[in-house]
mmCIF file of C-alpha atoms in Angstrom:
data_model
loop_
_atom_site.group_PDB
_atom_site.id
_atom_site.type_symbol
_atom_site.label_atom_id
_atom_site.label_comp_id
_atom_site.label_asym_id
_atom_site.label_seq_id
_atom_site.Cartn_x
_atom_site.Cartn_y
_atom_site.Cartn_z
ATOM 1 C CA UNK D 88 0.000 0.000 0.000
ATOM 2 C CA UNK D 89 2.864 2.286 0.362
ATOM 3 C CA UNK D 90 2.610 5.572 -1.523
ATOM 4 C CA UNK D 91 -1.373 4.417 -2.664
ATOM 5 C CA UNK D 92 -2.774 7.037 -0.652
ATOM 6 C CA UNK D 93 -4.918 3.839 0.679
ATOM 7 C CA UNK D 94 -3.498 3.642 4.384
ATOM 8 C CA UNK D 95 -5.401 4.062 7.434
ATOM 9 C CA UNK D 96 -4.263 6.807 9.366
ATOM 10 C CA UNK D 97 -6.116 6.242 12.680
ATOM 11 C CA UNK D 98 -3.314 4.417 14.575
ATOM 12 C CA UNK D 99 -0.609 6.967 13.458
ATOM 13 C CA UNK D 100 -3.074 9.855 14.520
ATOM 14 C CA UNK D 101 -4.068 8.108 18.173
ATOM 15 C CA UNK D 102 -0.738 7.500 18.469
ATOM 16 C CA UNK D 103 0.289 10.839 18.922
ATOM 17 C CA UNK D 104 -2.827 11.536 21.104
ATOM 18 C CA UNK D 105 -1.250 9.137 23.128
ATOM 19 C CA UNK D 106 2.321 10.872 23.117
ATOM 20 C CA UNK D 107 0.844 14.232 24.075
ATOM 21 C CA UNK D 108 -1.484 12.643 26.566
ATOM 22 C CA UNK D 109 1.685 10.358 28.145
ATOM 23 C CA UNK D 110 4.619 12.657 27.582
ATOM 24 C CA UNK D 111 3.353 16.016 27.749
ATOM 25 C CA UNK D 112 0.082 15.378 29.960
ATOM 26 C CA UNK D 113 -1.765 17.479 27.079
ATOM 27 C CA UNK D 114 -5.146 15.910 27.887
ATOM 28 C CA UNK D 115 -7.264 18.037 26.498
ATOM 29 C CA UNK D 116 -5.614 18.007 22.824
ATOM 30 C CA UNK D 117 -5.432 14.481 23.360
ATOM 31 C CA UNK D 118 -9.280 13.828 23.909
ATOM 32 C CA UNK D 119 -10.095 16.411 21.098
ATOM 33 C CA UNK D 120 -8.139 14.412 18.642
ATOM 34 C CA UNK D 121 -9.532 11.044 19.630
ATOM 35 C CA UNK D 122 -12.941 12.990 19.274
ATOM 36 C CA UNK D 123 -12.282 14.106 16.295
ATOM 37 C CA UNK D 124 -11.053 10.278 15.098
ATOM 38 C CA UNK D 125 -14.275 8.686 16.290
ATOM 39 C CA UNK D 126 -16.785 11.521 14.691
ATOM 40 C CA UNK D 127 -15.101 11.379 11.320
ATOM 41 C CA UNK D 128 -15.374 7.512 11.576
ATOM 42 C CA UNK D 129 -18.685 7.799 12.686
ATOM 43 C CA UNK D 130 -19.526 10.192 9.892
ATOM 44 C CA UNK D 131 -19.191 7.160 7.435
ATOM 45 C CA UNK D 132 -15.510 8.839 6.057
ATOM 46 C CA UNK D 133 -13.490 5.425 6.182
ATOM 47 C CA UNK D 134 -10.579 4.201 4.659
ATOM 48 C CA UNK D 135 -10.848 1.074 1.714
ATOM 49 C CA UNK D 136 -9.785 -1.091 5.075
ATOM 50 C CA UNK D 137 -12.932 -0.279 6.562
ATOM 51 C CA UNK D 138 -15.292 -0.825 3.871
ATOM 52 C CA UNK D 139 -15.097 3.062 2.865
ATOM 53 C CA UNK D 140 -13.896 5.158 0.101
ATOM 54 C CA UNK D 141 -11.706 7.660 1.648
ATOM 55 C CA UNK D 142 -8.267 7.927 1.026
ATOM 56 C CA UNK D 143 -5.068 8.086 3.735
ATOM 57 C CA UNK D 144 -5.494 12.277 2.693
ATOM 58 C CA UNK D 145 -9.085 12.668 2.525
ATOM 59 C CA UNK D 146 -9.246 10.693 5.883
ATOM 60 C CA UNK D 147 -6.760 12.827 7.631
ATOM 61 C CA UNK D 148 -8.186 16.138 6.363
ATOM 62 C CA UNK D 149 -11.356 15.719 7.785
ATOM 63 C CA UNK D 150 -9.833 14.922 11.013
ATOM 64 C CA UNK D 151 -8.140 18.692 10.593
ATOM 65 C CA UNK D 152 -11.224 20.186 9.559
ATOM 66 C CA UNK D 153 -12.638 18.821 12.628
ATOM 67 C CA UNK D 154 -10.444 20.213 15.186
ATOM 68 C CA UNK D 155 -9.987 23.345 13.235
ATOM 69 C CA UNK D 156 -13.973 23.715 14.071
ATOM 70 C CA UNK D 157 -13.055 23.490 17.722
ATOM 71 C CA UNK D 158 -15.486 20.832 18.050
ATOM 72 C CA UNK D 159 -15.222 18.234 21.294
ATOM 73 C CA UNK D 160 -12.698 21.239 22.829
ATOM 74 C CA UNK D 161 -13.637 23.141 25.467
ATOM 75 C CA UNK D 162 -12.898 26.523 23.754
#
């Protein structure tokens, strides 16, 4: 799959929400990127793995969209 655009992105992503959650006790950015995992996944955007359409990109832009909205943040 490498360079396909066809990989799923969630690990890599919740990875890091782990890291800042573990290393840098950045709980809140943490939760708001799980959040904003789980919404777009819940949204129906999924990757080929997961029955979907989406690409590695299209996947991981949404997730930006979504915290760029703020949304599941406390702001």
């Amino acid at each position: 799959i490498a360079g396909k655009n066809i990989a799923n992105p969630v690990s890599m992503i919740l990875s890091v929400a782990m890291m800042l959650r573990e290393s840098f006790e950045q709980i809140e950015i943490a939760a708001a990127i799980e959040t904003a995992c789980f919404k777009v996944m819940e949204a129906g955007v999924l990757t080929t793995d997961l029955g979907g359409q989406a690409t590695t990109t299209e996947f991981t832009d949404k997730v930006i969209d979504y915290l760029k909205k703020g949304e599941g943040t406390n702001e």
